[in-house]
Short mmCIF file of C-alpha atoms in Angstrom, two decimals:
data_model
loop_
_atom_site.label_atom_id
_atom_site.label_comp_id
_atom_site.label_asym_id
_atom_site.label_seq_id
_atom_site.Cartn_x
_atom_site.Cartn_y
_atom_site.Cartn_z
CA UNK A 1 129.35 50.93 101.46
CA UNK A 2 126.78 53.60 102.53
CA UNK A 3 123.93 54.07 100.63
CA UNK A 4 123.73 57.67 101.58
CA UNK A 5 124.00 60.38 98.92
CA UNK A 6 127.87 61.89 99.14
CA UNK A 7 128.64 65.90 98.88
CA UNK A 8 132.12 67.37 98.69
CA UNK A 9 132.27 70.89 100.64
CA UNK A 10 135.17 72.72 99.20
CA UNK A 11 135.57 75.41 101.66
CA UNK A 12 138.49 77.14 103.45
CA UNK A 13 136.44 78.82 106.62
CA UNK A 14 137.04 76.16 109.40
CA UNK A 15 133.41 77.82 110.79
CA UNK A 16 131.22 77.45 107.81
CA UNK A 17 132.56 73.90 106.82
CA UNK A 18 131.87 72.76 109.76
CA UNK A 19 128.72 74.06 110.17
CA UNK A 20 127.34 73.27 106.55
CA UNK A 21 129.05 69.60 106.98
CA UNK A 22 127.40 69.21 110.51
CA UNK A 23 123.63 70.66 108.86
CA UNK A 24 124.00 67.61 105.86
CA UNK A 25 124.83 65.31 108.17
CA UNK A 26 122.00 65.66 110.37
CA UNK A 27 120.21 65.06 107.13
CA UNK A 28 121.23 61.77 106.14
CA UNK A 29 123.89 63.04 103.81
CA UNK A 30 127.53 62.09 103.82
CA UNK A 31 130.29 64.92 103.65
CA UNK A 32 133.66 65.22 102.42
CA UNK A 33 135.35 68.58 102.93
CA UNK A 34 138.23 69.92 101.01
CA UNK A 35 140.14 72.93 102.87
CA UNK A 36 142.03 73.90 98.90
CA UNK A 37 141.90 73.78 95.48
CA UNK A 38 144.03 70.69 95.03
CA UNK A 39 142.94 68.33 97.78
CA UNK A 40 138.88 69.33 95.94
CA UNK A 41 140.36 68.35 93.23
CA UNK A 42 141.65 64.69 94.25
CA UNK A 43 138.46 63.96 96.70
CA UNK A 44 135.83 64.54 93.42
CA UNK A 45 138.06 62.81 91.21
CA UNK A 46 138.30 59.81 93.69
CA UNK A 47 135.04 60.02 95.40
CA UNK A 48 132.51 61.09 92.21
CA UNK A 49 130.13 62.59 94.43
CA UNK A 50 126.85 63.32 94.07
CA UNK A 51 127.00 66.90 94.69
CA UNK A 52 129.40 69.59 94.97
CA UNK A 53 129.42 72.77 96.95
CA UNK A 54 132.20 74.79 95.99
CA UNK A 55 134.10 78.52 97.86
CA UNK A 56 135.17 80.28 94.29
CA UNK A 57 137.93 81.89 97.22
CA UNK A 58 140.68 79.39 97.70
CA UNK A 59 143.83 79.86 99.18
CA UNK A 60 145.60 77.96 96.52
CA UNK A 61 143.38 78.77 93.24
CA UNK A 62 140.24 80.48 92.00
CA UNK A 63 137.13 77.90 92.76
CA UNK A 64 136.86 78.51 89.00
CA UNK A 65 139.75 76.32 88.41
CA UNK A 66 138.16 73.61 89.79
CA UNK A 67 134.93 74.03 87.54
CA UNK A 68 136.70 73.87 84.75
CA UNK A 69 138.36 70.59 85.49
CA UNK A 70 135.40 68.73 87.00
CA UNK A 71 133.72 70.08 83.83
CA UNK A 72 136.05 68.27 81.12
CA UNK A 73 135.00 64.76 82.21
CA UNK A 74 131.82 65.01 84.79
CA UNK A 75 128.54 66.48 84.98
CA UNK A 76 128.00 66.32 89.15
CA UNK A 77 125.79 68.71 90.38
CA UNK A 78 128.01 71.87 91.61
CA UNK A 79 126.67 74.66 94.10
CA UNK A 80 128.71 77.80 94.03
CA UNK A 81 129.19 79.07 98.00
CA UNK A 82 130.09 82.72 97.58
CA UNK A 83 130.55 85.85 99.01
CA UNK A 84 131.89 87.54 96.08
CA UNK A 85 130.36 90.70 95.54
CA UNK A 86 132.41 90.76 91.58
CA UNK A 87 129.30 90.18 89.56
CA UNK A 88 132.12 88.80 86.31
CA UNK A 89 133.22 85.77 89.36
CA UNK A 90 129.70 84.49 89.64
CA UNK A 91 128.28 84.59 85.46
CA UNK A 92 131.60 82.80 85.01
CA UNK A 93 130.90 79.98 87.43
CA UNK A 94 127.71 79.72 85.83
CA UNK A 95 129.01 79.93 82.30
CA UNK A 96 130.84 76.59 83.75
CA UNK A 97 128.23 74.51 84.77
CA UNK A 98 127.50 75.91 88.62
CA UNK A 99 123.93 75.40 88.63
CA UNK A 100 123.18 77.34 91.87
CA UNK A 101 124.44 79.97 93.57
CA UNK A 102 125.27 80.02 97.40
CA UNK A 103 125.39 83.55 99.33
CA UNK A 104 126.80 82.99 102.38
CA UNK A 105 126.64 86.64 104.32
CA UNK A 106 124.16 89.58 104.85
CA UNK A 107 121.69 91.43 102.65
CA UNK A 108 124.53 92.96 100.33
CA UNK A 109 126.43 89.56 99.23
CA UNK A 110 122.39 87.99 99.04
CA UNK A 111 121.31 90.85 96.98
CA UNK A 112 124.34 90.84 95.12
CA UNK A 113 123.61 86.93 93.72
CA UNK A 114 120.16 87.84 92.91
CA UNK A 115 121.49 89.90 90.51
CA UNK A 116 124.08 87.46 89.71
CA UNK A 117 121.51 85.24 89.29
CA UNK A 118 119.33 87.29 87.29
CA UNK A 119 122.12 88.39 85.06
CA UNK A 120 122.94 84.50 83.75
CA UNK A 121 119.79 83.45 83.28
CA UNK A 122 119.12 86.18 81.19
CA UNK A 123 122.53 86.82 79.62
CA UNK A 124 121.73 89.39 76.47
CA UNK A 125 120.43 91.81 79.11
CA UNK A 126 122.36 94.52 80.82
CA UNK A 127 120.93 93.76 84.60
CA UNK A 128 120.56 97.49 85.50
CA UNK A 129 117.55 97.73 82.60
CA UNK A 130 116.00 95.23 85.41
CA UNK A 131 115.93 97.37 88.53
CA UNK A 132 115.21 100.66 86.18
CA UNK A 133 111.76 98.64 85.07
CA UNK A 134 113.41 99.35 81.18
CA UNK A 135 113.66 95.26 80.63
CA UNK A 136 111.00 92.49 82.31
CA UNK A 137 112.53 90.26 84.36
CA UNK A 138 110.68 86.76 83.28
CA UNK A 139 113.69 83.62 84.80
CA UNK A 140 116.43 83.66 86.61
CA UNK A 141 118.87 80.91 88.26
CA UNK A 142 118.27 79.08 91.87
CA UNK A 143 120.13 80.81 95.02
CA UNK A 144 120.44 79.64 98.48
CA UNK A 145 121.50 81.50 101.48
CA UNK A 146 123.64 80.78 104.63
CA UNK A 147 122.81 84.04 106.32
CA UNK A 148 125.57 85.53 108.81
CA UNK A 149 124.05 89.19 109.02
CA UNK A 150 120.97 89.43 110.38
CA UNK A 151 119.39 92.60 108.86
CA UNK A 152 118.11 93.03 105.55
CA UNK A 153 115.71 89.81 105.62
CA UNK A 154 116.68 89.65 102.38
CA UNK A 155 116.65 85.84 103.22
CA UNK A 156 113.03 85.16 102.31
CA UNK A 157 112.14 88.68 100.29
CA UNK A 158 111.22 88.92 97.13
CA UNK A 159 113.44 92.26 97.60
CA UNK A 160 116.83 93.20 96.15
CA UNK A 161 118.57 96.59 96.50
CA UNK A 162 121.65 97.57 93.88
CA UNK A 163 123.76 100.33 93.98
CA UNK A 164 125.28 101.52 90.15
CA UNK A 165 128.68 103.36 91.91
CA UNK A 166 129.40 104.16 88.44
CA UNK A 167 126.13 106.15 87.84
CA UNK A 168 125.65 107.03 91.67
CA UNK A 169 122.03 105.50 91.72
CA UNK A 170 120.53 103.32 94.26
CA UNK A 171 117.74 101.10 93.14
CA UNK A 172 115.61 98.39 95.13
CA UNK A 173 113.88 95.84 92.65
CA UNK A 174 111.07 93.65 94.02
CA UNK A 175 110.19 89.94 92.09
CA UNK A 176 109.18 86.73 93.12
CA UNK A 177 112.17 85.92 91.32
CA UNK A 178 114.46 87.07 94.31
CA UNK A 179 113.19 84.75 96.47
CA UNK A 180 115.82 82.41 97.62
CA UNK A 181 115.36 78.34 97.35
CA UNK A 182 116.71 77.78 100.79
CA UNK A 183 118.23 79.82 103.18
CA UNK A 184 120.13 78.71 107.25
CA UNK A 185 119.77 80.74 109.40
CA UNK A 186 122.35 79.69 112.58
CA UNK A 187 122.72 82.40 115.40
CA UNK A 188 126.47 81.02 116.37
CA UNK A 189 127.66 82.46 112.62
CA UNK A 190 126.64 86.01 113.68
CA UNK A 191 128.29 85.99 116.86
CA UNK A 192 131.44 87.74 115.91
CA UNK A 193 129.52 90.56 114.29
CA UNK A 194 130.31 94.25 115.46
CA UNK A 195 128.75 96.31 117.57
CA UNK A 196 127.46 98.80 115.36
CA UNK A 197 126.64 96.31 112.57
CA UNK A 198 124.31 94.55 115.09
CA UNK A 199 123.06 97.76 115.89
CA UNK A 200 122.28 98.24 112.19
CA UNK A 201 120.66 94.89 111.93
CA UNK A 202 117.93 95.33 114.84
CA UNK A 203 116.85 98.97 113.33
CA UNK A 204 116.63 97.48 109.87
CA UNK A 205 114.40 94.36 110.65
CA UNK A 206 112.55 97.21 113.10
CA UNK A 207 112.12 99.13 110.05
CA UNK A 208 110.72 96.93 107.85
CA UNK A 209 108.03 96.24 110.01
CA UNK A 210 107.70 99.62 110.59
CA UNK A 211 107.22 100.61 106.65
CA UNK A 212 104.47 98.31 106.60
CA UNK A 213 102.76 98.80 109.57
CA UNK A 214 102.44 102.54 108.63
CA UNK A 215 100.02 102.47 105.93
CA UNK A 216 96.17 103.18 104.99
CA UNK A 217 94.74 100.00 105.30
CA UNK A 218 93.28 100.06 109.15
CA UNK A 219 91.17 96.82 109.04
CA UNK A 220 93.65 94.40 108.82
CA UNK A 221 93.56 92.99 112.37
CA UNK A 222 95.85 89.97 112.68
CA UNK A 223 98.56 91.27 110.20
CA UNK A 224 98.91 94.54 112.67
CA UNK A 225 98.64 91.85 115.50
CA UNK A 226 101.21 90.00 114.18
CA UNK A 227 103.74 93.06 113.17
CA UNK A 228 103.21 94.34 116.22
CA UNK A 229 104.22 91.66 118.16
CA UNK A 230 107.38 91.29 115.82
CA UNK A 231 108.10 94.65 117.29
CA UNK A 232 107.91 94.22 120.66
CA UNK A 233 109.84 91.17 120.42
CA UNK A 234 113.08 92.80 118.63
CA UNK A 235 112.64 95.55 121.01
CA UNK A 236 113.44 93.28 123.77
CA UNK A 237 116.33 91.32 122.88
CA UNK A 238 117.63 93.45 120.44
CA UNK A 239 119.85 95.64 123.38
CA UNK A 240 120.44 91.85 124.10
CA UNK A 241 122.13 91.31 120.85
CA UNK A 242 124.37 94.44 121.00
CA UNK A 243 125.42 94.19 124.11
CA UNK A 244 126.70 90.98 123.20
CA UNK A 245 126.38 88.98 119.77
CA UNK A 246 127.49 85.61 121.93
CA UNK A 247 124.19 85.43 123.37
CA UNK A 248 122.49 82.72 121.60
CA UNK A 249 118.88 83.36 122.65
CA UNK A 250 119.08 87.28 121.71
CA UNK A 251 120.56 86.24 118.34
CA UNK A 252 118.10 83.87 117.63
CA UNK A 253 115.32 85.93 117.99
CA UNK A 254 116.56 88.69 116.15
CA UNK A 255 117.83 86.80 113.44
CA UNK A 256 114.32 84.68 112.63
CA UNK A 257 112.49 88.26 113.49
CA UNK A 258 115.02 89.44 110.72
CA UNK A 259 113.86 86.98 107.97
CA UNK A 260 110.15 87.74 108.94
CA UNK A 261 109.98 91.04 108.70
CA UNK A 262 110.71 91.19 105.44
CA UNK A 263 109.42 88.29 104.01
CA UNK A 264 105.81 90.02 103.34
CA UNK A 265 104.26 88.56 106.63
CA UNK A 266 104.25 91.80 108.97
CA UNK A 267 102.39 93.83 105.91
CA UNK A 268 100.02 90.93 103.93
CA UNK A 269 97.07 92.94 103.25
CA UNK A 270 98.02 96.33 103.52
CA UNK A 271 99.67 98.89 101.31
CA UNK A 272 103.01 99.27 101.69
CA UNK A 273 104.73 102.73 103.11
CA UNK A 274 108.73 102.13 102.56
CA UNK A 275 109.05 106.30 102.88
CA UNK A 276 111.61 106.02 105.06
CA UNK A 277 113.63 103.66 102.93
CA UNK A 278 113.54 106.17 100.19
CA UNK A 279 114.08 108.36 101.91
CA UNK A 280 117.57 106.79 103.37
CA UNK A 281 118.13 104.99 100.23
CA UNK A 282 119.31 108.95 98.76
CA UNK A 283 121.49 109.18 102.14
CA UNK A 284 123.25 105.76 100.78
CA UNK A 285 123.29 106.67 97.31
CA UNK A 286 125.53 110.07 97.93
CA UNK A 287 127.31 109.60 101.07
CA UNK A 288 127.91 105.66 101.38
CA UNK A 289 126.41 105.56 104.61
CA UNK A 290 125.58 102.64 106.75
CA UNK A 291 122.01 101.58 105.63
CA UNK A 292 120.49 101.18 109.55
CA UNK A 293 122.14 104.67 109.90
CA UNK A 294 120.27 105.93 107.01
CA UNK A 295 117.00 104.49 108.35
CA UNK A 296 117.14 105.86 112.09
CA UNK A 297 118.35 109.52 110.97
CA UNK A 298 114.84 110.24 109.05
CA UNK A 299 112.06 108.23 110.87
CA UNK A 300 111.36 110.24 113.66
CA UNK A 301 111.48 113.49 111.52
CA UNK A 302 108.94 111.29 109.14
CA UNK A 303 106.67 110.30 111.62
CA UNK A 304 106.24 113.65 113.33
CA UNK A 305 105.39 114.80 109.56
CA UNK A 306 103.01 112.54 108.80
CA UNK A 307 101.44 111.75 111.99
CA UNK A 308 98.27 114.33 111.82
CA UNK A 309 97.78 111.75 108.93
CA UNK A 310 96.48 109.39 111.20
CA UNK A 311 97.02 110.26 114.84
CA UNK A 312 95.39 107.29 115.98
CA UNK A 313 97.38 104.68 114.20
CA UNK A 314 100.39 106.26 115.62
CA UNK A 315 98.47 105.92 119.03
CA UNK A 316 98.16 102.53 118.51
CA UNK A 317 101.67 101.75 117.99
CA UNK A 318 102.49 103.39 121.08
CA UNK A 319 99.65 101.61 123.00
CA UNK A 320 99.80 97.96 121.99
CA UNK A 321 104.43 98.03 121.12
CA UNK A 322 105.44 100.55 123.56
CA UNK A 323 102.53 100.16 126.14
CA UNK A 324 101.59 104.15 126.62
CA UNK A 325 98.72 105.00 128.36
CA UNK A 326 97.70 108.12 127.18
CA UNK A 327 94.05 108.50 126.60
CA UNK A 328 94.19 111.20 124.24
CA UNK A 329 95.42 109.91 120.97
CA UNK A 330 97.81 112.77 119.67
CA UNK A 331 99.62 112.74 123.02
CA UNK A 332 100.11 108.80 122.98
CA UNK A 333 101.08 109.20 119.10
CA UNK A 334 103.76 111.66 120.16
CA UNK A 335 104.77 109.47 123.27
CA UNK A 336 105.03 106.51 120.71
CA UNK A 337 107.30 108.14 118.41
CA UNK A 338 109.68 109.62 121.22
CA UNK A 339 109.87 106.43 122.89
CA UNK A 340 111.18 104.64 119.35
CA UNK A 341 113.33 107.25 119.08
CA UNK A 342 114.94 107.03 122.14
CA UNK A 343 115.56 103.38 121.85
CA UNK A 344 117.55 103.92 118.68
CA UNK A 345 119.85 106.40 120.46
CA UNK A 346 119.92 103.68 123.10
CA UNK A 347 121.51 101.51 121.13
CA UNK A 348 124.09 103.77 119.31
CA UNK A 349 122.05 104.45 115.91
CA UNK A 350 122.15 108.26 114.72
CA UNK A 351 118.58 110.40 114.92
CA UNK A 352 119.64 113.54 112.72
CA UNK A 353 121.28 113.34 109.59
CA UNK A 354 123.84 115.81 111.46
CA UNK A 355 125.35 112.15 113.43
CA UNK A 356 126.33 110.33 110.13
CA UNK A 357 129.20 110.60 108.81
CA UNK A 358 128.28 113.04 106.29
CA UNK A 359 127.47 115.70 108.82
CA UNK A 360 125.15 118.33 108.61
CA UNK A 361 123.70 119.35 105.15
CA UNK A 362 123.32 122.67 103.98
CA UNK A 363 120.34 123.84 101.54
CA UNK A 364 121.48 122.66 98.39
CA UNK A 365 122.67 119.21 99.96
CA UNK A 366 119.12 118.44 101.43
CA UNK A 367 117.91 119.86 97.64
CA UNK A 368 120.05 117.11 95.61
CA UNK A 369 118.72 114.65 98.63
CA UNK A 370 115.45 115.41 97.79
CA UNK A 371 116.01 115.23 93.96
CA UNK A 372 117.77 111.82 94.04
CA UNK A 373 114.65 110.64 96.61
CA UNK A 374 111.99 112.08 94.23
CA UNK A 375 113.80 110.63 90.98
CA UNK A 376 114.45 113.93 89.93
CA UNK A 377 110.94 115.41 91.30
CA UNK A 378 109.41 112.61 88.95
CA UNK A 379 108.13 110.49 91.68
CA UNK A 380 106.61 110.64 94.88
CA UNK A 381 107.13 107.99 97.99
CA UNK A 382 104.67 106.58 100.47
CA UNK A 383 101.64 105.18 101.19
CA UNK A 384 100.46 106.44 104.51
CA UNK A 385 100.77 109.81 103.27
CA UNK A 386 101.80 110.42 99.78
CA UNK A 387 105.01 112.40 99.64
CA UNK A 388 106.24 114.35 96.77
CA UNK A 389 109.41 116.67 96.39
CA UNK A 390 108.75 119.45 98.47
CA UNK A 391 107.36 117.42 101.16
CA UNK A 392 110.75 115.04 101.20
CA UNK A 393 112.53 118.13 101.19
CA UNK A 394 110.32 119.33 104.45
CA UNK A 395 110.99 115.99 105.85
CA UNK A 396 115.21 116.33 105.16
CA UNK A 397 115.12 119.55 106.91
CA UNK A 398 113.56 118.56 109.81
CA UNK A 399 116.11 115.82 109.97
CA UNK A 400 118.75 118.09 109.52
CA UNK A 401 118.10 120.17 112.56
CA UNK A 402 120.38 119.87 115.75
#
């Protein structure tokens, strides 16, 4: 009889069973996997393992089923794997006796079960009062990540971004509480991703680099050394990755650049910017746009606002990422920021809000922009330079032209 600790995988995906049963292996662990509801059922019932990891989307029943029934007469250890988005699935689970949650996709599923997460440890709170700072956020449950999007980093951040559809508002919430316990990171599971969304991916994890590099603090020499060779790095195999998700190598190094990026590394010491995600996060809000899209479409039109801010930090950029060799510093800033630019529109990702979906705004759409950006002219964004309504308004404009 081995000795070795036993855990049931109830999952339907061929893909990820494999892959998670291949990963605990490799660790001393022995598997079991269950491809339905029923044959779970008979394998923990038969097998008492020590640990369960559990799909609540089976083809035969609702993964809650099963927690139910292992719950009447055992107390094993049970791991929710889900990519539910329905925060009523997950609080359920919990309710039952799953004692962490797994998110197995990109930033949006990951973000979703920190809120999930939040939500059931603190159950007499509404979890909106959270990200609108109304209610302190003080526990919260365990979640682990098998990441399949690389994007959002939201991996190894201490970052989560909610949308309220029903009262239109977009909020990012930022805790060590949203850091994950674990998260895998495998290239192979992204390599059926599309086009676009890898496209998407590469600009994000460029952009949250970006939002940090862009700040006040100027002697911070190894963090800058260190974001900007992030940078360069996602700038070459990124094309890689679009071109073709398949390529192991590209993936890899976009998808660990990914979890970096936003993990706090590329900005430790400085102050940071995050204009441009604002700034986009009021493009998401109304329209429902893609969030890379959101991100590309402004940040050229904010950096050519902002650069007389510091002309030779923008200088730098384009010296040490993009390897201009201007002498004077306003001409390499400008170089810098048309070469970025150009590299999104290499790789597919809009420039002007007028190549999103939404289209071209008129007046009184860049005005509510600007509102829903500035919190209803009762904040202002930024770090690098501080930007209040009428400058995010100057900034959407300049977006907005052809």
């Amino acid at each position: 009889m081995s000795n070795k600790y036993l855990i049931v995988i109830v999952e339907d995906e061929y893909n990820i069973s494999s892959f998670v049963s291949a990963v605990l292996q490799a660790n001393v662990f022995d598997t079991m996997v269950a491809r339905n509801g029923a044959e779970a059922i008979i394998l923990i019932t038969s097998h008492c393992p020590d640990l369960v990891l559990l799909d609540l989307g089976l083809p035969d029943m609702d993964g809650q089923g099963i927690i139910e029934n292992v719950r009447g007469w055992s107390n094993v250890p049970i791991i929710v794997v889900s990519a539910r988005t329905r925060e009523r699935d997950k609080v359920m689970a919990l309710e039952s006796g799953a004692e962490l949650i797994l998110a197995v996709g990109g930033g949006s599923v990951i973000d979703t079960c920190k809120a999930i997460a939040h939500g059931a440890a603190n159950p007499g709170t509404d979890i909106w009062e959270f990200w609108k700072r109304r209610a302190p956020l003080t526990k919260s449950m365990p979640v682990g990540v098998v990441l399949t999007i690389p994007a959002a980093g939201s991996e190894t951040s201490d970052s989560a971004v909610l949308t309220n559809a029903e009262a239109g508002e977009k909020r990012g919430l930022n805790t060590p509480f949203n850091r994950p316990a674990f998260a895998i990171l495998d290239p192979l599971l992204a390599a059926t991703l599309p086009v676009h969304q890898v496209a998407c991916g590469v600009s994000d994890i460029l952009m949250h680099t970006l939002d940090r590099y862009f700040n006040p603090v100027t002697d911070n020499a190894l963090t800058d050394e260190l974001a900007e060779a992030l940078l360069r790095v996602v700038l070459e195999y990124g094309p890689a990755a679009v071109r073709d998700a398949h390529d192991e190598t590209a993936m890899s190094e976009i998808m660990w650049a990914g979890s970096l990026s936003h993990n706090g590394l590329t900005g430790l010491g400085g102050r940071k910017d995050f204009a441009t995600h604002q700034l986009g996060h009021a493009l998401s809000e109304k329209f429902d746009v893609y969030h890379g899209d959101s991100l590309t479409a402004v940040w050229s039109s904010w950096a050519r606002s902002v650069m007389d801010e510091s002309p030779a930090r923008f200088a730098r950029f384009a010296r040490n990422v993009w390897h201009v060799e201007e002498a004077d510093d306003t001409a390499a800033a400008l170089a810098g920021i048309a070469k970025q630019e150009a590299f999104f529109q290499s790789i597919g990702m809009p420039v002007r809000l007028g190549e999103l979906s939404c289209g071209k705004q008129d007046e009184a759409g860049l005005a509510d922009l600007a509102s829903r950006c500035s919190y209803g002219k009762t904040r202002t964004i930024g770090t690098f330079r501080v930007l209040d309504y009428e400058s995010i308004l100057a900034i959407y404009r300049r977006a907005n032209e052809a």
